[in-house]
DNA sequence: TTGTGTTTTATTGCCTCC
DNA sequence: GGAGGCAATAAAACACAA
């Protein structure tokens, strides 16, 4: 059986990969696909896996009696492969052949390198996505806590003022009618607070029409100023913003740079909003 | 030096696509 | 059905602390 991938460490008795060996030492592959395509291995049986062109004639590596050992690619080989990967992380057959020739490697080795490189890139990408999700979550949680606190504060203010109002109305006989229509001393604070609350709701709700806090026709006119309560600079850079184009030292542009979770972030944002509405955590009426 | 953890290279089996 | 991709995994090579 054609192998070219056989390596055996006499010191440990270990064979590379998951090969099964017959008594003769010939590897038998369990899969239907041979490890290295015939066209990729022909006449390469005794060659080590990793050879720079210079090493091709190094007896140390080509002694037929020596067992083949797994060897690392040279920095130059890795550099060229990295550059190629940056250009395009998928490998067409023609490019594979060209690279292999250029590097003095088996085409299969080039393919394997790309395969592993894509796996490494994906792992890094997942790590980045996790960090991004976590920072998004932390930021939203902080905002949520802040809003809950404000909500509680406003509720207690309303209770307090309602009590004051009731007390005044009960003793209203002594108060001139003209006077009763004036705004209570601390009403401006209430207005300010209510405006704040409405802004929050306008920003978060999905079209309740600025409902909620106070009847539009009530004594206090609450107008959405158009300001967003959630300033974008409240989020970490790139946190809620577009994920596209996010790159790092590992993200070499070989892919489109998109996060695997770009739509997940959008969905999470939407879900959070819906959950907020369902729970009514920003509506205190 | 040696034990241990990490990285890199390679294999296998399964899946999808044409 | 073959080719190629990917996940899981093995094992060599490497890094590094004790």
PDB file of C-alpha atoms (C1' of nucleotides) in Angstrom:
ATOM      1  CA  UNK A   1       0.000   0.000   0.000  1.00  0.00           C
ATOM      2  CA  UNK A   2       1.238   3.389  -0.927  1.00  0.00           C
ATOM      3  CA  UNK A   3       1.797   5.438   2.127  1.00  0.00           C
ATOM      4  CA  UNK A   4       4.254   8.253   2.253  1.00  0.00           C
ATOM      5  CA  UNK A   5       2.723   9.191   5.527  1.00  0.00           C
ATOM      6  CA  UNK A   6       4.200   6.482   7.578  1.00  0.00           C
ATOM      7  CA  UNK A   7       6.350   7.539  10.449  1.00  0.00           C
ATOM      8  CA  UNK A   8       7.478   5.475  13.314  1.00  0.00           C
ATOM      9  CA  UNK A   9       9.279   6.524  16.414  1.00  0.00           C
ATOM     10  CA  UNK A  10      11.486   3.642  17.503  1.00  0.00           C
ATOM     11  CA  UNK A  11      11.998   5.181  20.896  1.00  0.00           C
ATOM     12  CA  UNK A  12       8.349   5.185  21.765  1.00  0.00           C
ATOM     13  CA  UNK A  13       7.077   2.679  19.287  1.00  0.00           C
ATOM     14  CA  UNK A  14       4.425   5.143  18.340  1.00  0.00           C
ATOM     15  CA  UNK A  15       2.948   5.461  14.929  1.00  0.00           C
ATOM     16  CA  UNK A  16       1.587   8.700  13.698  1.00  0.00           C
ATOM     17  CA  UNK A  17      -2.117   9.179  13.479  1.00  0.00           C
ATOM     18  CA  UNK A  18      -4.656   6.477  13.854  1.00  0.00           C
ATOM     19  CA  UNK A  19      -3.120   4.008  11.502  1.00  0.00           C
ATOM     20  CA  UNK A  20      -3.387   0.334  11.956  1.00  0.00           C
ATOM     21  CA  UNK A  21      -0.322  -1.663  11.192  1.00  0.00           C
ATOM     22  CA  UNK A  22       0.067  -5.166   9.989  1.00  0.00           C
ATOM     23  CA  UNK A  23       2.982  -7.266  11.036  1.00  0.00           C
ATOM     24  CA  UNK A  24       5.123  -6.066   8.196  1.00  0.00           C
ATOM     25  CA  UNK A  25       4.903  -2.545   9.383  1.00  0.00           C
ATOM     26  CA  UNK A  26       2.809  -1.464   6.431  1.00  0.00           C
ATOM     27  CA  UNK A  27       0.120   0.911   7.441  1.00  0.00           C
ATOM     28  CA  UNK A  28      -3.456   0.031   6.739  1.00  0.00           C
ATOM     29  CA  UNK A  29      -5.783   2.931   6.656  1.00  0.00           C
ATOM     30  CA  UNK A  30      -9.219   2.594   8.014  1.00  0.00           C
ATOM     31  CA  UNK A  31     -10.738   5.216   5.827  1.00  0.00           C
ATOM     32  CA  UNK A  32     -11.634   4.810   2.225  1.00  0.00           C
ATOM     33  CA  UNK A  33      -9.397   7.709   1.327  1.00  0.00           C
ATOM     34  CA  UNK A  34      -5.705   7.135   1.442  1.00  0.00           C
ATOM     35  CA  UNK A  35      -3.772   9.577   3.503  1.00  0.00           C
ATOM     36  CA  UNK A  36      -1.966  11.047   0.630  1.00  0.00           C
ATOM     37  CA  UNK A  37      -3.378  10.811  -2.805  1.00  0.00           C
ATOM     38  CA  UNK A  38      -1.474   8.538  -5.132  1.00  0.00           C
ATOM     39  CA  UNK A  39      -0.568  11.456  -7.338  1.00  0.00           C
ATOM     40  CA  UNK A  40       0.731  13.262  -4.322  1.00  0.00           C
ATOM     41  CA  UNK A  41       2.853  10.492  -2.960  1.00  0.00           C
ATOM     42  CA  UNK A  42       4.312   8.728  -5.902  1.00  0.00           C
ATOM     43  CA  UNK A  43       8.061   8.400  -5.644  1.00  0.00           C
ATOM     44  CA  UNK A  44       8.000  10.187  -2.342  1.00  0.00           C
ATOM     45  CA  UNK A  45       7.844   7.128  -0.189  1.00  0.00           C
ATOM     46  CA  UNK A  46      11.083   7.689   1.672  1.00  0.00           C
ATOM     47  CA  UNK A  47      10.861  11.416   1.961  1.00  0.00           C
ATOM     48  CA  UNK A  48      10.290  13.138   5.224  1.00  0.00           C
ATOM     49  CA  UNK A  49       7.169  15.173   5.460  1.00  0.00           C
ATOM     50  CA  UNK A  50       8.721  18.529   5.892  1.00  0.00           C
ATOM     51  CA  UNK A  51      11.575  19.469   3.722  1.00  0.00           C
ATOM     52  CA  UNK A  52      12.789  22.744   2.515  1.00  0.00           C
ATOM     53  CA  UNK A  53      14.302  22.441  -0.937  1.00  0.00           C
ATOM     54  CA  UNK A  54      17.735  22.671   0.630  1.00  0.00           C
ATOM     55  CA  UNK A  55      17.045  19.786   2.867  1.00  0.00           C
ATOM     56  CA  UNK A  56      15.983  17.565   0.053  1.00  0.00           C
ATOM     57  CA  UNK A  57      19.533  16.403  -0.300  1.00  0.00           C
ATOM     58  CA  UNK A  58      20.382  16.179   3.330  1.00  0.00           C
ATOM     59  CA  UNK A  59      21.435  12.636   3.989  1.00  0.00           C
ATOM     60  CA  UNK A  60      20.443  12.976   7.580  1.00  0.00           C
ATOM     61  CA  UNK A  61      16.885  13.070   6.440  1.00  0.00           C
ATOM     62  CA  UNK A  62      17.112  10.722   3.527  1.00  0.00           C
ATOM     63  CA  UNK A  63      18.827   7.760   4.922  1.00  0.00           C
ATOM     64  CA  UNK A  64      16.466   5.016   3.889  1.00  0.00           C
ATOM     65  CA  UNK A  65      17.225   3.224   7.109  1.00  0.00           C
ATOM     66  CA  UNK A  66      16.173   6.072   9.303  1.00  0.00           C
ATOM     67  CA  UNK A  67      12.614   6.225  10.371  1.00  0.00           C
ATOM     68  CA  UNK A  68      10.658   9.167   9.087  1.00  0.00           C
ATOM     69  CA  UNK A  69       9.934  11.698  11.750  1.00  0.00           C
ATOM     70  CA  UNK A  70       7.406  14.406  11.859  1.00  0.00           C
ATOM     71  CA  UNK A  71       9.165  17.647  11.220  1.00  0.00           C
ATOM     72  CA  UNK A  72       8.041  21.196  11.409  1.00  0.00           C
ATOM     73  CA  UNK A  73       7.897  23.531   8.497  1.00  0.00           C
ATOM     74  CA  UNK A  74      10.619  26.089   8.241  1.00  0.00           C
ATOM     75  CA  UNK A  75       9.802  29.695   9.099  1.00  0.00           C
ATOM     76  CA  UNK A  76      10.114  30.570   5.434  1.00  0.00           C
ATOM     77  CA  UNK A  77       7.627  27.894   4.457  1.00  0.00           C
ATOM     78  CA  UNK A  78       5.233  29.010   7.145  1.00  0.00           C
ATOM     79  CA  UNK A  79       5.611  32.608   6.091  1.00  0.00           C
ATOM     80  CA  UNK A  80       4.730  31.846   2.508  1.00  0.00           C
ATOM     81  CA  UNK A  81       1.817  29.692   3.547  1.00  0.00           C
ATOM     82  CA  UNK A  82       0.567  32.436   5.824  1.00  0.00           C
ATOM     83  CA  UNK A  83       0.752  34.937   3.025  1.00  0.00           C
ATOM     84  CA  UNK A  84      -1.128  32.626   0.770  1.00  0.00           C
ATOM     85  CA  UNK A  85      -3.708  32.028   3.455  1.00  0.00           C
ATOM     86  CA  UNK A  86      -4.155  35.748   3.869  1.00  0.00           C
ATOM     87  CA  UNK A  87      -4.886  36.077   0.203  1.00  0.00           C
ATOM     88  CA  UNK A  88      -7.404  33.253   0.213  1.00  0.00           C
ATOM     89  CA  UNK A  89      -8.102  30.769   2.952  1.00  0.00           C
ATOM     90  CA  UNK A  90      -9.438  28.143   0.599  1.00  0.00           C
ATOM     91  CA  UNK A  91      -7.073  26.248  -1.589  1.00  0.00           C
ATOM     92  CA  UNK A  92      -7.877  25.439  -5.180  1.00  0.00           C
ATOM     93  CA  UNK A  93      -6.054  22.435  -6.641  1.00  0.00           C
ATOM     94  CA  UNK A  94      -3.921  24.559  -8.924  1.00  0.00           C
ATOM     95  CA  UNK A  95      -2.752  26.832  -6.155  1.00  0.00           C
ATOM     96  CA  UNK A  96      -2.080  23.855  -3.971  1.00  0.00           C
ATOM     97  CA  UNK A  97       0.180  22.335  -6.584  1.00  0.00           C
ATOM     98  CA  UNK A  98       2.007  25.594  -7.171  1.00  0.00           C
ATOM     99  CA  UNK A  99       2.542  26.178  -3.475  1.00  0.00           C
ATOM    100  CA  UNK A 100       3.733  22.650  -2.946  1.00  0.00           C
ATOM    101  CA  UNK A 101       6.289  23.001  -5.710  1.00  0.00           C
ATOM    102  CA  UNK A 102       7.448  26.336  -4.440  1.00  0.00           C
ATOM    103  CA  UNK A 103       7.826  25.073  -0.890  1.00  0.00           C
ATOM    104  CA  UNK A 104       9.184  21.639  -1.658  1.00  0.00           C
ATOM    105  CA  UNK A 105       6.269  20.040   0.108  1.00  0.00           C
ATOM    106  CA  UNK A 106       3.731  17.440  -0.787  1.00  0.00           C
ATOM    107  CA  UNK A 107       0.497  18.966  -2.073  1.00  0.00           C
ATOM    108  CA  UNK A 108      -1.224  17.015   0.654  1.00  0.00           C
ATOM    109  CA  UNK A 109       0.921  18.784   3.237  1.00  0.00           C
ATOM    110  CA  UNK A 110      -0.126  22.130   1.864  1.00  0.00           C
ATOM    111  CA  UNK A 111      -3.756  21.063   2.000  1.00  0.00           C
ATOM    112  CA  UNK A 112      -3.365  19.835   5.551  1.00  0.00           C
ATOM    113  CA  UNK A 113      -1.660  23.037   6.568  1.00  0.00           C
ATOM    114  CA  UNK A 114      -4.557  25.065   5.196  1.00  0.00           C
ATOM    115  CA  UNK A 115      -7.024  22.784   6.901  1.00  0.00           C
ATOM    116  CA  UNK A 116      -5.338  23.234  10.244  1.00  0.00           C
ATOM    117  CA  UNK A 117      -4.898  26.935   9.679  1.00  0.00           C
ATOM    118  CA  UNK A 118      -8.600  27.345   9.029  1.00  0.00           C
ATOM    119  CA  UNK A 119      -9.324  25.440  12.225  1.00  0.00           C
ATOM    120  CA  UNK A 120      -7.004  27.714  14.186  1.00  0.00           C
ATOM    121  CA  UNK A 121      -8.591  30.779  12.666  1.00  0.00           C
ATOM    122  CA  UNK A 122     -12.018  29.538  13.572  1.00  0.00           C
ATOM    123  CA  UNK A 123     -11.004  28.901  17.152  1.00  0.00           C
ATOM    124  CA  UNK A 124      -9.634  32.409  17.452  1.00  0.00           C
ATOM    125  CA  UNK A 125     -12.761  33.799  15.883  1.00  0.00           C
ATOM    126  CA  UNK A 126     -14.913  31.976  18.401  1.00  0.00           C
ATOM    127  CA  UNK A 127     -12.836  33.416  21.216  1.00  0.00           C
ATOM    128  CA  UNK A 128     -13.288  36.889  19.827  1.00  0.00           C
ATOM    129  CA  UNK A 129     -16.996  36.349  19.445  1.00  0.00           C
ATOM    130  CA  UNK A 130     -17.228  35.162  23.012  1.00  0.00           C
ATOM    131  CA  UNK A 131     -15.429  38.247  24.285  1.00  0.00           C
ATOM    132  CA  UNK A 132     -17.660  40.460  22.219  1.00  0.00           C
ATOM    133  CA  UNK A 133     -20.815  38.785  23.465  1.00  0.00           C
ATOM    134  CA  UNK A 134     -19.616  39.013  27.020  1.00  0.00           C
ATOM    135  CA  UNK A 135     -18.823  42.698  26.831  1.00  0.00           C
ATOM    136  CA  UNK A 136     -22.173  43.324  25.177  1.00  0.00           C
ATOM    137  CA  UNK A 137     -23.902  41.436  27.930  1.00  0.00           C
ATOM    138  CA  UNK A 138     -21.986  43.222  30.686  1.00  0.00           C
ATOM    139  CA  UNK A 139     -22.761  46.583  29.176  1.00  0.00           C
ATOM    140  CA  UNK A 140     -26.448  45.842  28.808  1.00  0.00           C
ATOM    141  CA  UNK A 141     -26.576  44.477  32.318  1.00  0.00           C
ATOM    142  CA  UNK A 142     -25.048  47.650  33.683  1.00  0.00           C
ATOM    143  CA  UNK A 143     -27.609  49.719  31.844  1.00  0.00           C
ATOM    144  CA  UNK A 144     -30.378  47.515  33.060  1.00  0.00           C
ATOM    145  CA  UNK A 145     -29.297  47.884  36.669  1.00  0.00           C
ATOM    146  CA  UNK A 146     -29.088  51.614  36.275  1.00  0.00           C
ATOM    147  CA  UNK A 147     -32.570  51.809  34.833  1.00  0.00           C
ATOM    148  CA  UNK A 148     -34.012  49.628  37.564  1.00  0.00           C
ATOM    149  CA  UNK A 149     -32.534  51.933  40.175  1.00  0.00           C
ATOM    150  CA  UNK A 150     -33.917  55.024  38.479  1.00  0.00           C
ATOM    151  CA  UNK A 151     -37.244  53.317  38.200  1.00  0.00           C
ATOM    152  CA  UNK A 152     -37.366  52.618  41.902  1.00  0.00           C
ATOM    153  CA  UNK A 153     -36.403  56.146  42.703  1.00  0.00           C
ATOM    154  CA  UNK A 154     -39.112  57.582  40.487  1.00  0.00           C
ATOM    155  CA  UNK A 155     -41.716  55.259  41.932  1.00  0.00           C
ATOM    156  CA  UNK A 156     -40.991  56.446  45.449  1.00  0.00           C
ATOM    157  CA  UNK A 157     -41.103  60.046  44.305  1.00  0.00           C
ATOM    158  CA  UNK A 158     -44.511  59.503  42.774  1.00  0.00           C
ATOM    159  CA  UNK A 159     -45.794  57.897  45.930  1.00  0.00           C
ATOM    160  CA  UNK A 160     -44.473  60.736  48.011  1.00  0.00           C
ATOM    161  CA  UNK A 161     -45.903  63.420  45.761  1.00  0.00           C
ATOM    162  CA  UNK A 162     -49.224  61.674  45.454  1.00  0.00           C
ATOM    163  CA  UNK A 163     -49.494  61.685  49.202  1.00  0.00           C
ATOM    164  CA  UNK A 164     -48.666  65.377  49.314  1.00  0.00           C
ATOM    165  CA  UNK A 165     -51.234  66.107  46.656  1.00  0.00           C
ATOM    166  CA  UNK A 166     -53.896  64.181  48.475  1.00  0.00           C
ATOM    167  CA  UNK A 167     -53.090  66.009  51.670  1.00  0.00           C
ATOM    168  CA  UNK A 168     -53.440  69.322  49.919  1.00  0.00           C
ATOM    169  CA  UNK A 169     -56.692  68.345  48.264  1.00  0.00           C
ATOM    170  CA  UNK A 170     -58.121  67.300  51.588  1.00  0.00           C
ATOM    171  CA  UNK A 171     -57.437  70.692  52.975  1.00  0.00           C
ATOM    172  CA  UNK A 172     -58.438  72.288  49.689  1.00  0.00           C
ATOM    173  CA  UNK A 173     -61.311  74.299  51.122  1.00  0.00           C
ATOM    174  CA  UNK A 174     -58.801  76.686  52.551  1.00  0.00           C
ATOM    175  CA  UNK A 175     -56.794  76.920  49.376  1.00  0.00           C
ATOM    176  CA  UNK A 176     -57.868  79.382  46.736  1.00  0.00           C
ATOM    177  CA  UNK A 177     -58.851  77.744  43.454  1.00  0.00           C
ATOM    178  CA  UNK A 178     -56.336  79.816  41.557  1.00  0.00           C
ATOM    179  CA  UNK A 179     -53.598  78.586  43.760  1.00  0.00           C
ATOM    180  CA  UNK A 180     -54.530  74.924  43.389  1.00  0.00           C
ATOM    181  CA  UNK A 181     -53.807  74.993  39.687  1.00  0.00           C
ATOM    182  CA  UNK A 182     -50.244  76.045  40.149  1.00  0.00           C
ATOM    183  CA  UNK A 183     -47.482  73.596  39.906  1.00  0.00           C
ATOM    184  CA  UNK A 184     -46.303  72.212  43.226  1.00  0.00           C
ATOM    185  CA  UNK A 185     -42.956  73.347  44.385  1.00  0.00           C
ATOM    186  CA  UNK A 186     -41.067  70.257  43.404  1.00  0.00           C
ATOM    187  CA  UNK A 187     -43.095  69.469  40.330  1.00  0.00           C
ATOM    188  CA  UNK A 188     -40.265  70.500  38.086  1.00  0.00           C
ATOM    189  CA  UNK A 189     -38.278  67.653  39.451  1.00  0.00           C
ATOM    190  CA  UNK A 190     -41.090  65.285  38.624  1.00  0.00           C
ATOM    191  CA  UNK A 191     -41.294  66.631  35.116  1.00  0.00           C
ATOM    192  CA  UNK A 192     -37.623  66.171  34.687  1.00  0.00           C
ATOM    193  CA  UNK A 193     -37.795  62.651  35.976  1.00  0.00           C
ATOM    194  CA  UNK A 194     -40.758  61.763  33.855  1.00  0.00           C
ATOM    195  CA  UNK A 195     -39.092  63.105  30.785  1.00  0.00           C
ATOM    196  CA  UNK A 196     -36.177  60.942  31.567  1.00  0.00           C
ATOM    197  CA  UNK A 197     -38.407  57.950  31.919  1.00  0.00           C
ATOM    198  CA  UNK A 198     -40.176  58.585  28.670  1.00  0.00           C
ATOM    199  CA  UNK A 199     -36.923  58.930  26.862  1.00  0.00           C
ATOM    200  CA  UNK A 200     -35.885  55.582  28.123  1.00  0.00           C
ATOM    201  CA  UNK A 201     -39.073  54.020  27.015  1.00  0.00           C
ATOM    202  CA  UNK A 202     -39.043  55.670  23.647  1.00  0.00           C
ATOM    203  CA  UNK A 203     -35.617  54.325  23.092  1.00  0.00           C
ATOM    204  CA  UNK A 204     -36.400  50.817  24.178  1.00  0.00           C
ATOM    205  CA  UNK A 205     -39.954  50.097  23.286  1.00  0.00           C
ATOM    206  CA  UNK A 206     -40.999  48.956  19.889  1.00  0.00           C
ATOM    207  CA  UNK A 207     -43.654  51.466  19.171  1.00  0.00           C
ATOM    208  CA  UNK A 208     -45.968  51.845  22.053  1.00  0.00           C
ATOM    209  CA  UNK A 209     -46.256  55.425  20.955  1.00  0.00           C
ATOM    210  CA  UNK A 210     -44.639  56.984  23.945  1.00  0.00           C
ATOM    211  CA  UNK A 211     -47.391  55.619  26.100  1.00  0.00           C
ATOM    212  CA  UNK A 212     -47.224  54.868  29.544  1.00  0.00           C
ATOM    213  CA  UNK A 213     -45.939  57.205  32.026  1.00  0.00           C
ATOM    214  CA  UNK A 214     -48.401  60.016  31.873  1.00  0.00           C
ATOM    215  CA  UNK A 215     -51.405  60.611  29.737  1.00  0.00           C
ATOM    216  CA  UNK A 216     -50.460  62.845  26.874  1.00  0.00           C
ATOM    217  CA  UNK A 217     -53.328  65.132  27.724  1.00  0.00           C
ATOM    218  CA  UNK A 218     -52.412  65.343  31.319  1.00  0.00           C
ATOM    219  CA  UNK A 219     -51.182  68.456  32.969  1.00  0.00           C
ATOM    220  CA  UNK A 220     -47.617  67.660  32.157  1.00  0.00           C
ATOM    221  CA  UNK A 221     -46.703  67.557  28.526  1.00  0.00           C
ATOM    222  CA  UNK A 222     -44.026  64.979  27.899  1.00  0.00           C
ATOM    223  CA  UNK A 223     -42.259  65.395  24.658  1.00  0.00           C
ATOM    224  CA  UNK A 224     -39.635  63.134  23.327  1.00  0.00           C
ATOM    225  CA  UNK A 225     -36.712  65.330  22.574  1.00  0.00           C
ATOM    226  CA  UNK A 226     -35.356  62.820  20.148  1.00  0.00           C
ATOM    227  CA  UNK A 227     -32.282  62.227  22.239  1.00  0.00           C
ATOM    228  CA  UNK A 228     -31.239  58.670  22.708  1.00  0.00           C
ATOM    229  CA  UNK A 229     -30.805  57.574  26.229  1.00  0.00           C
ATOM    230  CA  UNK A 230     -28.353  54.927  25.224  1.00  0.00           C
ATOM    231  CA  UNK A 231     -25.442  56.775  23.873  1.00  0.00           C
ATOM    232  CA  UNK A 232     -23.402  54.626  21.586  1.00  0.00           C
ATOM    233  CA  UNK A 233     -20.311  55.600  23.482  1.00  0.00           C
ATOM    234  CA  UNK A 234     -21.694  53.777  26.452  1.00  0.00           C
ATOM    235  CA  UNK A 235     -20.729  50.544  24.799  1.00  0.00           C
ATOM    236  CA  UNK A 236     -17.260  49.218  24.413  1.00  0.00           C
ATOM    237  CA  UNK A 237     -15.768  49.833  21.031  1.00  0.00           C
ATOM    238  CA  UNK A 238     -17.322  47.527  18.534  1.00  0.00           C
ATOM    239  CA  UNK A 239     -19.614  46.152  21.131  1.00  0.00           C
ATOM    240  CA  UNK A 240     -23.056  46.695  19.747  1.00  0.00           C
ATOM    241  CA  UNK A 241     -21.914  48.300  16.609  1.00  0.00           C
ATOM    242  CA  UNK A 242     -21.324  46.486  13.380  1.00  0.00           C
ATOM    243  CA  UNK A 243     -19.342  43.357  13.767  1.00  0.00           C
ATOM    244  CA  UNK A 244     -18.254  43.330  10.199  1.00  0.00           C
ATOM    245  CA  UNK A 245     -14.657  44.200   9.725  1.00  0.00           C
ATOM    246  CA  UNK A 246     -13.676  43.144  13.182  1.00  0.00           C
ATOM    247  CA  UNK A 247     -10.182  41.896  12.964  1.00  0.00           C
ATOM    248  CA  UNK A 248      -7.276  41.020  15.094  1.00  0.00           C
ATOM    249  CA  UNK A 249      -3.746  39.872  14.784  1.00  0.00           C
ATOM    250  CA  UNK A 250      -5.014  36.448  14.001  1.00  0.00           C
ATOM    251  CA  UNK A 251      -7.678  37.637  11.687  1.00  0.00           C
ATOM    252  CA  UNK A 252      -5.540  38.345   8.762  1.00  0.00           C
ATOM    253  CA  UNK A 253      -8.257  39.243   6.378  1.00  0.00           C
ATOM    254  CA  UNK A 254      -8.217  35.891   4.761  1.00  0.00           C
ATOM    255  CA  UNK A 255     -11.831  35.578   5.506  1.00  0.00           C
ATOM    256  CA  UNK A 256     -14.486  38.211   5.180  1.00  0.00           C
ATOM    257  CA  UNK A 257     -13.796  39.195   8.758  1.00  0.00           C
ATOM    258  CA  UNK A 258     -17.349  38.585   9.801  1.00  0.00           C
ATOM    259  CA  UNK A 259     -18.089  37.283  13.203  1.00  0.00           C
ATOM    260  CA  UNK A 260     -19.807  33.988  13.314  1.00  0.00           C
ATOM    261  CA  UNK A 261     -22.230  35.650  15.660  1.00  0.00           C
ATOM    262  CA  UNK A 262     -22.934  38.876  13.901  1.00  0.00           C
ATOM    263  CA  UNK A 263     -26.574  37.960  13.480  1.00  0.00           C
ATOM    264  CA  UNK A 264     -26.653  36.507  16.936  1.00  0.00           C
ATOM    265  CA  UNK A 265     -25.764  39.888  18.357  1.00  0.00           C
ATOM    266  CA  UNK A 266     -28.593  41.488  16.471  1.00  0.00           C
ATOM    267  CA  UNK A 267     -30.956  38.774  17.590  1.00  0.00           C
ATOM    268  CA  UNK A 268     -29.771  39.094  21.163  1.00  0.00           C
ATOM    269  CA  UNK A 269     -30.376  42.798  21.111  1.00  0.00           C
ATOM    270  CA  UNK A 270     -33.851  42.255  19.732  1.00  0.00           C
ATOM    271  CA  UNK A 271     -34.589  39.552  22.252  1.00  0.00           C
ATOM    272  CA  UNK A 272     -33.382  41.639  25.117  1.00  0.00           C
ATOM    273  CA  UNK A 273     -35.655  44.416  24.004  1.00  0.00           C
ATOM    274  CA  UNK A 274     -38.619  42.081  23.743  1.00  0.00           C
ATOM    275  CA  UNK A 275     -37.884  40.528  27.093  1.00  0.00           C
ATOM    276  CA  UNK A 276     -37.648  43.950  28.594  1.00  0.00           C
ATOM    277  CA  UNK A 277     -41.046  44.804  27.232  1.00  0.00           C
ATOM    278  CA  UNK A 278     -42.534  41.568  28.423  1.00  0.00           C
ATOM    279  CA  UNK A 279     -41.207  42.112  31.891  1.00  0.00           C
ATOM    280  CA  UNK A 280     -42.039  45.762  31.806  1.00  0.00           C
ATOM    281  CA  UNK A 281     -38.808  46.540  33.496  1.00  0.00           C
ATOM    282  CA  UNK A 282     -38.672  50.035  32.242  1.00  0.00           C
ATOM    283  CA  UNK A 283     -42.345  50.844  32.557  1.00  0.00           C
ATOM    284  CA  UNK A 284     -43.349  51.769  36.008  1.00  0.00           C
ATOM    285  CA  UNK A 285     -46.955  52.818  35.541  1.00  0.00           C
TER     286      UNK A 285
ATOM    287  C1'  DT B   1      17.113  17.131  33.327  1.00  0.00           C
ATOM    288  C1'  DT B   2      12.552  16.217  33.528  1.00  0.00           C
ATOM    289  C1'  DG B   3       7.751  16.707  33.843  1.00  0.00           C
ATOM    290  C1'  DT B   4       4.009  19.142  31.916  1.00  0.00           C
ATOM    291  C1'  DG B   5       1.351  22.071  29.044  1.00  0.00           C
ATOM    292  C1'  DT B   6       0.893  23.990  24.351  1.00  0.00           C
ATOM    293  C1'  DT B   7       1.419  24.080  19.413  1.00  0.00           C
ATOM    294  C1'  DT B   8       1.913  21.972  15.100  1.00  0.00           C
ATOM    295  C1'  DT B   9       1.484  18.352  11.764  1.00  0.00           C
ATOM    296  C1'  DA B  10      -1.080  14.581  10.268  1.00  0.00           C
ATOM    297  C1'  DT B  11      -4.887  10.937  10.163  1.00  0.00           C
ATOM    298  C1'  DT B  12      -9.536   9.277  10.297  1.00  0.00           C
ATOM    299  C1'  DG B  13     -14.348   9.226   9.647  1.00  0.00           C
ATOM    300  C1'  DC B  14     -18.269  11.555   8.416  1.00  0.00           C
ATOM    301  C1'  DC B  15     -20.725  14.871   5.695  1.00  0.00           C
ATOM    302  C1'  DT B  16     -21.951  17.648   1.665  1.00  0.00           C
ATOM    303  C1'  DC B  17     -21.768  18.835  -3.008  1.00  0.00           C
ATOM    304  C1'  DC B  18     -21.504  17.997  -7.810  1.00  0.00           C
TER     305       DC B  18
ATOM    306  C1'  DG C   1     -19.153   7.734  -6.181  1.00  0.00           C
ATOM    307  C1'  DG C   2     -15.289  10.808  -5.776  1.00  0.00           C
ATOM    308  C1'  DA C   3     -13.396  15.148  -4.020  1.00  0.00           C
ATOM    309  C1'  DG C   4     -12.928  18.208  -0.573  1.00  0.00           C
ATOM    310  C1'  DG C   5     -14.169  20.213   3.981  1.00  0.00           C
ATOM    311  C1'  DC C   6     -14.514  19.757   8.889  1.00  0.00           C
ATOM    312  C1'  DA C   7     -14.406  17.862  13.763  1.00  0.00           C
ATOM    313  C1'  DA C   8     -12.036  14.970  16.613  1.00  0.00           C
ATOM    314  C1'  DT C   9      -7.973  13.083  17.734  1.00  0.00           C
ATOM    315  C1'  DA C  10      -3.008  11.262  17.915  1.00  0.00           C
ATOM    316  C1'  DA C  11       1.536  12.201  18.363  1.00  0.00           C
ATOM    317  C1'  DA C  12       5.809  14.811  17.542  1.00  0.00           C
ATOM    318  C1'  DA C  13       7.914  19.092  18.484  1.00  0.00           C
ATOM    319  C1'  DC C  14       8.447  22.785  21.290  1.00  0.00           C
ATOM    320  C1'  DA C  15       8.369  25.918  25.537  1.00  0.00           C
ATOM    321  C1'  DC C  16       9.152  26.468  30.110  1.00  0.00           C
ATOM    322  C1'  DA C  17       9.086  26.072  35.050  1.00  0.00           C
ATOM    323  C1'  DA C  18      10.936  23.500  38.960  1.00  0.00           C
TER     324       DA C  18
END
